[in-house]
Short mmCIF file of C-alpha atoms and ligand atoms in Angstrom, two decimals:
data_model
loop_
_atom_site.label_atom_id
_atom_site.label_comp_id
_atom_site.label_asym_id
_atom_site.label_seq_id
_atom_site.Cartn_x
_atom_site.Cartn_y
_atom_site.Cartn_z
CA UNK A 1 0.00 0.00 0.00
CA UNK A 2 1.68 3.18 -1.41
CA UNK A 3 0.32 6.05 -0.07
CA UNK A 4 1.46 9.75 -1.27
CA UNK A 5 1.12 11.81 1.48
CA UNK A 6 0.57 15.63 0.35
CA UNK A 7 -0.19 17.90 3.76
CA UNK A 8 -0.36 21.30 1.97
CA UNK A 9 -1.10 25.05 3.67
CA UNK A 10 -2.21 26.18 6.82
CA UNK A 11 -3.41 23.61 9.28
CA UNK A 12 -2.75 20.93 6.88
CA UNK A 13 0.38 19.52 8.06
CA UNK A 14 -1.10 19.50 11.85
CA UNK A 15 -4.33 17.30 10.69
CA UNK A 16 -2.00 15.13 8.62
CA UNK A 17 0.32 13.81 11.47
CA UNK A 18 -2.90 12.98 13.71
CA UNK A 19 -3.86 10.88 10.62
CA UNK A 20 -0.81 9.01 10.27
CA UNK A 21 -0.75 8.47 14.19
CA UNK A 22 -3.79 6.77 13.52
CA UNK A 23 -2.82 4.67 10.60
CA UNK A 24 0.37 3.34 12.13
CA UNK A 25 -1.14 1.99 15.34
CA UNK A 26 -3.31 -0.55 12.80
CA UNK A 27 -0.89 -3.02 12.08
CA UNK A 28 -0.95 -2.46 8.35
CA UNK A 29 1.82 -2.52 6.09
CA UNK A 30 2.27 1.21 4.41
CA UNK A 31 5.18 2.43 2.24
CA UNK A 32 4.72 6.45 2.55
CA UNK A 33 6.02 9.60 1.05
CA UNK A 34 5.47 13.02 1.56
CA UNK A 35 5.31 15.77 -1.88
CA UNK A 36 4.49 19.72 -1.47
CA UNK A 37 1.82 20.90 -2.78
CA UNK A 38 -0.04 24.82 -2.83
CA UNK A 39 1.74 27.58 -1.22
CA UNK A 40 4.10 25.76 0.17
CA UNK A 41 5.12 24.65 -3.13
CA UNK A 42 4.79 27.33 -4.81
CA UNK A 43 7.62 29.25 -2.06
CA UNK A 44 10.01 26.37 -2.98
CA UNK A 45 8.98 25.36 -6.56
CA UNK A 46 7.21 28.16 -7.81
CA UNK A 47 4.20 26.15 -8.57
CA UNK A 48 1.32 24.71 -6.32
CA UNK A 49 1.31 21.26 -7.87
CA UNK A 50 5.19 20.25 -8.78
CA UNK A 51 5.69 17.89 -11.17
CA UNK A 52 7.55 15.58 -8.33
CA UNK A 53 4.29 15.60 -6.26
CA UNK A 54 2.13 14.71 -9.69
CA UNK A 55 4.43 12.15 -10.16
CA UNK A 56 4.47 10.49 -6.41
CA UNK A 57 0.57 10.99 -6.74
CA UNK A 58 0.49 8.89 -9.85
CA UNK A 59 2.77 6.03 -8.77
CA UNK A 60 0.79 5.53 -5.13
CA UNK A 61 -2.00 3.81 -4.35
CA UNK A 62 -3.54 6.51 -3.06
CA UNK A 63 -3.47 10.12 -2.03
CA UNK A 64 -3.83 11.69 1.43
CA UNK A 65 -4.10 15.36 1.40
CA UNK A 66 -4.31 17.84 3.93
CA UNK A 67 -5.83 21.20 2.16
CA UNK A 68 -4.41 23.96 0.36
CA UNK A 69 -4.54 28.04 0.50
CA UNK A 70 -2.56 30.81 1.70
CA UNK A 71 -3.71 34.28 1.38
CA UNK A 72 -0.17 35.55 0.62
CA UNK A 73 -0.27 33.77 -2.69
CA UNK A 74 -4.45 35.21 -3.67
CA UNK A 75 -3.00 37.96 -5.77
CA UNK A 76 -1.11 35.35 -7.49
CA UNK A 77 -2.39 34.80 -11.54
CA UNK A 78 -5.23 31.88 -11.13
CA UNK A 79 -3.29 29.34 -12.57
CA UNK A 80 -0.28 29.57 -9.70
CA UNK A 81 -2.57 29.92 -6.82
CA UNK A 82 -2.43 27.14 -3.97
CA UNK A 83 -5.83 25.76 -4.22
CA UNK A 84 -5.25 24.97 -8.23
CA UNK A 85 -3.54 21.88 -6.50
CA UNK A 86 -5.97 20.45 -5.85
CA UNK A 87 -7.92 20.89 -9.12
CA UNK A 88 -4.84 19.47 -11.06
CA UNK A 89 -4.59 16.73 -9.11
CA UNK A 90 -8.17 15.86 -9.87
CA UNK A 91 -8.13 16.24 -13.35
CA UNK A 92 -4.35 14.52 -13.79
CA UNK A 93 -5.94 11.22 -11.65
CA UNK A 94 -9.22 11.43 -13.38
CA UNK A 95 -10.83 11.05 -10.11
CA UNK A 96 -14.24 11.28 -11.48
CA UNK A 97 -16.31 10.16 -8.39
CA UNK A 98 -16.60 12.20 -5.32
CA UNK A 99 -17.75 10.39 -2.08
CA UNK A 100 -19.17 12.34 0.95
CA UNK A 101 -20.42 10.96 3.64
CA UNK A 102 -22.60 12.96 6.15
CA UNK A 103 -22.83 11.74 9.66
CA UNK A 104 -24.33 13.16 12.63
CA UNK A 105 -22.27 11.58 15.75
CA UNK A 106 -25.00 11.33 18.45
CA UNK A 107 -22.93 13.89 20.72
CA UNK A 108 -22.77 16.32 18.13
CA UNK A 109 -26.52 16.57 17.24
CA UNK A 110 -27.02 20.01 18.77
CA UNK A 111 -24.71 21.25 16.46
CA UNK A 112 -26.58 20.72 13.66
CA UNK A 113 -29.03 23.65 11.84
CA UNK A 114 -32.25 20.89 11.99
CA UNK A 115 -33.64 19.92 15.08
CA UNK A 116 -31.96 17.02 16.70
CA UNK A 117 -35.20 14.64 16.30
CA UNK A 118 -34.71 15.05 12.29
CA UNK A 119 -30.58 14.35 12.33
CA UNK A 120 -30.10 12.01 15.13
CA UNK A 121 -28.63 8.74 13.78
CA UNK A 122 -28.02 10.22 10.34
CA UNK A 123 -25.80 8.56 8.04
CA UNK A 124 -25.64 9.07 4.57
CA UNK A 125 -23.11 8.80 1.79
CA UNK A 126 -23.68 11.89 -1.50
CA UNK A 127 -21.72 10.49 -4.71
CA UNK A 128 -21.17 12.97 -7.33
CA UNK A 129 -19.91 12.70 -10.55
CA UNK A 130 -16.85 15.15 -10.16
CA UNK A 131 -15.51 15.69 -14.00
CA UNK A 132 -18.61 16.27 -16.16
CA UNK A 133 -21.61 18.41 -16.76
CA UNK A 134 -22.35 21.70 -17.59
CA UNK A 135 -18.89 22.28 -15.71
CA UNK A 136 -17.13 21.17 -17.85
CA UNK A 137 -19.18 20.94 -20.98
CA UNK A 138 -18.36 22.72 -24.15
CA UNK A 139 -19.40 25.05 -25.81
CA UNK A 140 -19.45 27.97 -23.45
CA UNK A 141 -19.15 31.70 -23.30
CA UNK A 142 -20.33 34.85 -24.30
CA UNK A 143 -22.43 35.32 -27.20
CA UNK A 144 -24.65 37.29 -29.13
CA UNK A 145 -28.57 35.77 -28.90
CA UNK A 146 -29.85 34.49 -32.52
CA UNK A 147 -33.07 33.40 -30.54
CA UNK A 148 -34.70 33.38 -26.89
CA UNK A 149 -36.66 35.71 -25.33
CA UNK A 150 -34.20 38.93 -26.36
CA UNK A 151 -32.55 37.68 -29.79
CA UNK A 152 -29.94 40.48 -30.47
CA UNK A 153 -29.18 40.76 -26.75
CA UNK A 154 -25.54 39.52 -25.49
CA UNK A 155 -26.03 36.40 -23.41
CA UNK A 156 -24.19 33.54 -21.50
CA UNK A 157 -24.28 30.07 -22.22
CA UNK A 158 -22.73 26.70 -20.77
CA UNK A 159 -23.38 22.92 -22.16
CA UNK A 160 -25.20 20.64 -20.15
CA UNK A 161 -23.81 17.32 -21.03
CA UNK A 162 -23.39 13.55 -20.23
CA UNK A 163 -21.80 10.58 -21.82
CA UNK A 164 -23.34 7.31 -21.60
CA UNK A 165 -19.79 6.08 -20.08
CA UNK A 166 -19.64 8.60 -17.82
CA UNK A 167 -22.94 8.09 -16.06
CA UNK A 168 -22.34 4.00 -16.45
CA UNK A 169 -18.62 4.54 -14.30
CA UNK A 170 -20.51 6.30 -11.46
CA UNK A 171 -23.47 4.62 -11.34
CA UNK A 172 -21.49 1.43 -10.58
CA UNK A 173 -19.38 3.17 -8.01
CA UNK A 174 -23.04 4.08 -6.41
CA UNK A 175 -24.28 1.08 -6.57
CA UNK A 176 -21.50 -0.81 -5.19
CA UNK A 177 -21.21 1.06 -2.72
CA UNK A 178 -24.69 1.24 -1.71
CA UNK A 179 -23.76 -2.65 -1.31
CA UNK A 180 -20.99 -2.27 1.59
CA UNK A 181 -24.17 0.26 3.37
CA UNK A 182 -27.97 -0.52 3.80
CA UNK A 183 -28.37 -1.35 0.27
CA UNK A 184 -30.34 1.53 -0.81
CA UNK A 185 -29.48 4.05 -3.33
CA UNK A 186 -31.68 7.29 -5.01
CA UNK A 187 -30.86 8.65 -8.02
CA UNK A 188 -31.21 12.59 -8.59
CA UNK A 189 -31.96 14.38 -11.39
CA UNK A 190 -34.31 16.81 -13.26
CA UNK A 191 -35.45 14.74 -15.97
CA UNK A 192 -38.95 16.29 -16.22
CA UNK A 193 -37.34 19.20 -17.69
CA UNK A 194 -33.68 18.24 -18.68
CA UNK A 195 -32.82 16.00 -21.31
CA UNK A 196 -29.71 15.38 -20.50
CA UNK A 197 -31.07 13.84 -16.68
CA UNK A 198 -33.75 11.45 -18.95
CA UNK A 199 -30.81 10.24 -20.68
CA UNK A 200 -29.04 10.31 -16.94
CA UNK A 201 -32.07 8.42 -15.69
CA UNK A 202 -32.01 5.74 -18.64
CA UNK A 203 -28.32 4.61 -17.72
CA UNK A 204 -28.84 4.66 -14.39
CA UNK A 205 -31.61 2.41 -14.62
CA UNK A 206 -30.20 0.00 -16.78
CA UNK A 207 -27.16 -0.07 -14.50
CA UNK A 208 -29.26 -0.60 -11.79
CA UNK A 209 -30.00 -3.88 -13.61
CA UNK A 210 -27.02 -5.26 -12.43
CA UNK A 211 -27.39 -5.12 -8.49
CA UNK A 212 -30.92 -6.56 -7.95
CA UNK A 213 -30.20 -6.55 -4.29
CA UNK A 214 -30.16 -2.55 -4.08
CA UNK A 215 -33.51 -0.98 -3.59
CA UNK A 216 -33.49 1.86 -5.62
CA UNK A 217 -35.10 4.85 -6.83
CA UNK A 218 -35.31 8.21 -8.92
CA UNK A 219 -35.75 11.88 -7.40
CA UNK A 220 -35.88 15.22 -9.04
CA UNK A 221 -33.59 17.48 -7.77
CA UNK A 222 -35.92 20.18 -5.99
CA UNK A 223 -37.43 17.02 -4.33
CA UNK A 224 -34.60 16.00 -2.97
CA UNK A 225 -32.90 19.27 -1.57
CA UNK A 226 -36.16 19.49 -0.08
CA UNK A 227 -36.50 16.21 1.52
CA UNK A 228 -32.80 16.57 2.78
CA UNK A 229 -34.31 19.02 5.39
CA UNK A 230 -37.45 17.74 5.77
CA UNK A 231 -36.43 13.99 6.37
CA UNK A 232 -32.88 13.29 5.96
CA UNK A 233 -32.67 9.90 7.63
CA UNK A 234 -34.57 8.03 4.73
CA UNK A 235 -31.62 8.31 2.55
CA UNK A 236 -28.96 5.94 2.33
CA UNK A 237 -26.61 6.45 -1.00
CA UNK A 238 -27.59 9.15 -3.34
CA UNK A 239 -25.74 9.40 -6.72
CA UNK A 240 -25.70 12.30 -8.93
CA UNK A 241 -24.37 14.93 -11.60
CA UNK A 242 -21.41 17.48 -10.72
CA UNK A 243 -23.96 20.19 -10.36
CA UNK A 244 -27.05 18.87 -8.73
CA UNK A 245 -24.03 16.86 -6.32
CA UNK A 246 -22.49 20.07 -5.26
CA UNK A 247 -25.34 21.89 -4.24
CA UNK A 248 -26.82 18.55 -2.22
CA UNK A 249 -23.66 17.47 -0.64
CA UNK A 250 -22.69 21.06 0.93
CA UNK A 251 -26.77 20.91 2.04
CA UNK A 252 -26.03 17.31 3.37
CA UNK A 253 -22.67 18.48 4.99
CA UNK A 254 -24.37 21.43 6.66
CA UNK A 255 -27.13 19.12 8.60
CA UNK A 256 -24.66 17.47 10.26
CA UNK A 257 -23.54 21.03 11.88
CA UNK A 258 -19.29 20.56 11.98
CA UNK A 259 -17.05 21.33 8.87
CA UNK A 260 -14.09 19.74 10.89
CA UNK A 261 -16.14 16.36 10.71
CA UNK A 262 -16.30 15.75 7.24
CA UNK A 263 -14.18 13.40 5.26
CA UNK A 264 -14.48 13.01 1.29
CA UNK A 265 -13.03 10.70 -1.22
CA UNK A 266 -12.28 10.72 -4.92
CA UNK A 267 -11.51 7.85 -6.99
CA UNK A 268 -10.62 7.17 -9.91
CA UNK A 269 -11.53 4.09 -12.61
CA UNK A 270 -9.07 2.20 -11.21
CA UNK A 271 -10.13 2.89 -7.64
CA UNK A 272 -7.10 5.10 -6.87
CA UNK A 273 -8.61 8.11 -4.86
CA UNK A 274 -7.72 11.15 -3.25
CA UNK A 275 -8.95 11.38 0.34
CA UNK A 276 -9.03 14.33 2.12
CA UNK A 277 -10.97 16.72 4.41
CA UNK A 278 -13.87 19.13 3.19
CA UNK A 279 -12.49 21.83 4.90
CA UNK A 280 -10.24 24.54 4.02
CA UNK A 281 -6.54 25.22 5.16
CA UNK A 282 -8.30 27.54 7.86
CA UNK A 283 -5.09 30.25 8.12
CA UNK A 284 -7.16 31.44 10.94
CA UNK A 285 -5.93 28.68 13.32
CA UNK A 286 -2.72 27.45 11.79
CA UNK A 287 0.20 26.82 14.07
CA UNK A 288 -2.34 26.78 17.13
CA UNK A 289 -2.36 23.46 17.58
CA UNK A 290 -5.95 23.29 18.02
CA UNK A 291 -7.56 22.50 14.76
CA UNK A 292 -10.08 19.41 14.53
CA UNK A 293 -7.79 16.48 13.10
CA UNK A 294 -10.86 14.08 12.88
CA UNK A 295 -11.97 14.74 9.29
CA UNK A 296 -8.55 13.71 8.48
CA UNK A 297 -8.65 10.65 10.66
CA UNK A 298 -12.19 9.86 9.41
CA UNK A 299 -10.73 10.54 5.83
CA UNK A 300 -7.82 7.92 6.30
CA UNK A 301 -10.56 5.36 6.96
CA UNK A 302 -12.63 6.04 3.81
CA UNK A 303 -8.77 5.34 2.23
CA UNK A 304 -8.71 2.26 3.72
CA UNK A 305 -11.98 0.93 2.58
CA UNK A 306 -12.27 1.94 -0.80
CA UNK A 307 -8.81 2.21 -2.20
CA UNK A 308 -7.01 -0.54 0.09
CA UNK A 309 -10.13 -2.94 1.10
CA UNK A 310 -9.81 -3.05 4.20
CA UNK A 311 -12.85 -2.54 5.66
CA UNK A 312 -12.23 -3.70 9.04
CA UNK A 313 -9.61 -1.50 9.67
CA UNK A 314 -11.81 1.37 8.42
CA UNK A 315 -14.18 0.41 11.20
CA UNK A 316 -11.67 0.38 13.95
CA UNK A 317 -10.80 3.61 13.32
CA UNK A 318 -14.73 4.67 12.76
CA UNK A 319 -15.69 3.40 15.90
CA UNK A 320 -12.24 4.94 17.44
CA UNK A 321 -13.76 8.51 16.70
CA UNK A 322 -17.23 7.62 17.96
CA UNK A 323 -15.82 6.65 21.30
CA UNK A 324 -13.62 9.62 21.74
CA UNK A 325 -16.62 12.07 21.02
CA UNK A 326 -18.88 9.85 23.08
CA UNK A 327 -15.98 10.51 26.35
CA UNK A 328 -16.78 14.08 25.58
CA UNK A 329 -12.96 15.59 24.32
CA UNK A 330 -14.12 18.28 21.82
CA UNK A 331 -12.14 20.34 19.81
CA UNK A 332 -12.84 24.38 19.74
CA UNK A 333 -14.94 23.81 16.76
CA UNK A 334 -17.21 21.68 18.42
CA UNK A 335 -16.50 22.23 21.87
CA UNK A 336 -20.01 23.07 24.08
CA UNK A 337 -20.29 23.49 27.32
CA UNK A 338 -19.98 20.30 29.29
CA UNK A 339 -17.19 18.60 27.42
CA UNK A 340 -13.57 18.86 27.62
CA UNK A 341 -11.76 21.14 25.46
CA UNK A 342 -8.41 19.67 23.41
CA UNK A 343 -6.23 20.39 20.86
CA UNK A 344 -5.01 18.74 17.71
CA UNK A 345 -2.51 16.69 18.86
CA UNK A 346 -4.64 15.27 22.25
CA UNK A 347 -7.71 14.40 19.70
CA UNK A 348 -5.36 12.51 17.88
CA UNK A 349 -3.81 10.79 20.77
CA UNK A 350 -7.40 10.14 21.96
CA UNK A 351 -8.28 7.83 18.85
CA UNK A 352 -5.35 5.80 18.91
CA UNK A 353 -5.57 4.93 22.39
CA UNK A 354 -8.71 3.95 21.94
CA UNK A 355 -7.93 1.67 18.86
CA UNK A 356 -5.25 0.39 21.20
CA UNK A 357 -7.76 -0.61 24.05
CA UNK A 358 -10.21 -2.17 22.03
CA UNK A 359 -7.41 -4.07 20.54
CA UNK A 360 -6.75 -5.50 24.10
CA UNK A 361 -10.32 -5.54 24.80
CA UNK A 362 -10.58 -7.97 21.49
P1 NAD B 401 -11.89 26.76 5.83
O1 NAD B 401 -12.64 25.47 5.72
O2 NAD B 401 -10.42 26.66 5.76
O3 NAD B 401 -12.28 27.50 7.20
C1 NAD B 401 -13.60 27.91 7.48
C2 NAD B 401 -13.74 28.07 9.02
O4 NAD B 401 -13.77 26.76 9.59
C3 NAD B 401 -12.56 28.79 9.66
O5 NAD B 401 -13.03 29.56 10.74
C4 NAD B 401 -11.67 27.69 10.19
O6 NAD B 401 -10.93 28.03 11.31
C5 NAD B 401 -12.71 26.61 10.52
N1 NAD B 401 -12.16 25.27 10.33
C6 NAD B 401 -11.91 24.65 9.14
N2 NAD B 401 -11.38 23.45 9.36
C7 NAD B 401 -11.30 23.30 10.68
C8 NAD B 401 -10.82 22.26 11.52
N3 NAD B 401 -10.31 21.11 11.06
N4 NAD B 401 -10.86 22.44 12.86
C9 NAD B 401 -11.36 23.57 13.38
N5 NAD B 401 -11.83 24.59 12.65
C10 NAD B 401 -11.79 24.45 11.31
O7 NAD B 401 -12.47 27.69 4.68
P2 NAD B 401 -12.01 29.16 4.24
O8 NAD B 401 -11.63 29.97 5.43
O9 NAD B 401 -13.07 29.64 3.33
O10 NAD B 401 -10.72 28.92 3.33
C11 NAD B 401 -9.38 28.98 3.82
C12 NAD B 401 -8.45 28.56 2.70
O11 NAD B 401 -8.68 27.17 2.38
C13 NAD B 401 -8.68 29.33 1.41
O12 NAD B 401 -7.43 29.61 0.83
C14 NAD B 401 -9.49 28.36 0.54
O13 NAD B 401 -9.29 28.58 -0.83
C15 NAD B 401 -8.89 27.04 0.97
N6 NAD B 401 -9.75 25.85 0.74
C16 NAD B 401 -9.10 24.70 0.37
C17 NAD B 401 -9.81 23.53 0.21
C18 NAD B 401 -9.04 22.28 -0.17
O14 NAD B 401 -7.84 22.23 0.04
N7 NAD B 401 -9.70 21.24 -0.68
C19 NAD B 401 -11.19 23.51 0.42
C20 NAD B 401 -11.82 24.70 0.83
C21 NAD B 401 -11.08 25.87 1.01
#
């Protein structure tokens, strides 16, 4: 198991060793390197992604990143800026499917925006199709209208757009891993307007074919952002387009009420991913010692399941974090009163003694 190991900006490099605390007290077998990548790259290489760490990222199994972005490099031209890092190693690794899971841990419930009756024991997983859609879809631009409601008029345009490939890849990815959850997997789209999400719908469908043992269904977009609010628990897997996924995921993220929670994955056809937090470099905190390491952690265990198959481990580690949030350490970002305040370094300490005792408990 190769793993590149890419901490970036900010608090990155803090989160990181917490991670790889956790990894080494598993009993696993890693071979691990470290690349630079965003600002700190670009003060040593002047470039946020370096060919060397493209190259390490290639060759390895799999990718753990911390986060990119330093303010001192904003005024930089777009294309040198830290966070474009990230973005190139996304498109260079084709990691087409985005994974993120939204969990509300039973002692963070009050955190969240919905009352705690609606997010108590949620656990869902958003896939999104990461590379395609009217993101990326060409033609685009500026033009002058020929028709539409003002024809004359200067207008904008982008190009809605999916391949039947492209849906087929991550509606496999859904449905598989629909299979290692409760088996249950809705589809979103807008195909009563959209032709594009009928064609979406089609594949999906026909995919869906293939895993009998899935209960599955369709939802229209508005539906769905709405029942995300209204009743989040009754989803299980959702799988959907790079636009629709963004908007739903951040939604999804937000119910659970604690950015320095939230781990994501992206994988590639090969099932070589990128895992990483979904929160920023936060400059605010850096060097404080007291950012929330357990996005990180949590991210390191998504690694482990989908890119390394080892599942087990990926619980241990899982059920590591539950237990140290359930003996009430907090970090400041999701500290409330009653619980005891700790930094980066004693969060991360907390989850590997706890892997350790249950270890001896086993
Ligand atoms: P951010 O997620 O870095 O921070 C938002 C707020 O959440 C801040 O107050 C921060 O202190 C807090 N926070 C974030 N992670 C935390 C953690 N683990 N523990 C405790 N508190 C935490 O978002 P931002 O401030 O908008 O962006 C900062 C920089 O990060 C920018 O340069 C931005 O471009 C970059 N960014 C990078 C990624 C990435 O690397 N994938 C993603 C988002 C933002």
């Amino acid at each position: 198991m190769k793993i590149a190991i890419v901490p970036g900006d900010g608090i990155g490099a803090e989160i990181i060793a917490e991670a790889i605390k956790v990894l080494n007290v598993l009993d696993l077998k890693f071979e691990t390197e470290f690349a630079l990548a965003g600002g700190v790259a670009y003060a040593s290489h002047s470039h946020p992604l370096p060919e060397a760490t493209l190259k390490l990222a290639r060759e390895a199994d799999a990718v753990l990143f911390g986060a990119v972005g330093d303010w001192r490099y904003d005024q930089l031209d777009r294309p040198l800026r830290p966070e474009q890092a990230i973005l190139g190693l996304r498109k260079h690794l084709g990691l087409f499917a985005n994974l993120r899971p939204a969990i509300c841990y039973e002692q963070l419930v009050g955190a969240s925006s919905l009352k705690p009756e609606l997010v108590s024991g949620l656990d869902m997983l958003i896939i999104r199709d990461a590379t395609g859609d009217v993101y990326f879809g060409q033609p685009r631009g500026r033009r002058t209208a020929v028709d539409g409601h003002f024809p004359g008029a200067q207008e904008g345009f982008d190009t809605m757009r999916y391949s039947r490939p492209e849906i087929e890849r991550i509606a496999h990815v859904a449905f598989q891993a629909a299979r290692e959850r409760n088996r249950r997997l809705t589809s979103v789209d807008k195909a009563n307007v959209l032709e594009t999400s009928q064609f979406w719908r089609d594949i999906v469908t026909e995919v869906s074919k293939d895993y009998p043992d899935v209960e599955f269904d369709h939802m229209y977009i508005d539906n769905a952002a709405m029942q995300l609010v209204k009743a989040p628990r009754k989803f299980d897997v959702i799988v959907t387009g790079n636009m629709f996924g963004d908007i739903l995921s951040d939604e999804a993220a937000m119910l659970t009420g604690s950015i320095g929670m939230l781990p994501s994955a992206s994988l590639n056809a090969s099932n070589q991913g990128l895992y990483e937090p979904s929160h920023g470099s936060a400059p605010d905190i850096a060097g404080k010692g007291i950012a929330n390491p357990l996005a990180t952690i949590l991210s390191a265990a998504m690694m482990l399941r989908f890119s390394f198959n080892q599942a087990d481990a990926a619980n241990r580690i899982e059920s590591a974090v539950k237990d140290v949030l359930a003996s009430g350490l907090r970090t400041v970002d999701i500290y409330s009163e009653g619980t005891t305040k700790v930094g980066t370094c004693a969060m991360g300490d907390a989850v590997v003694a706890s892997i350790r005792r249950k270890a001896t408990a086993g």
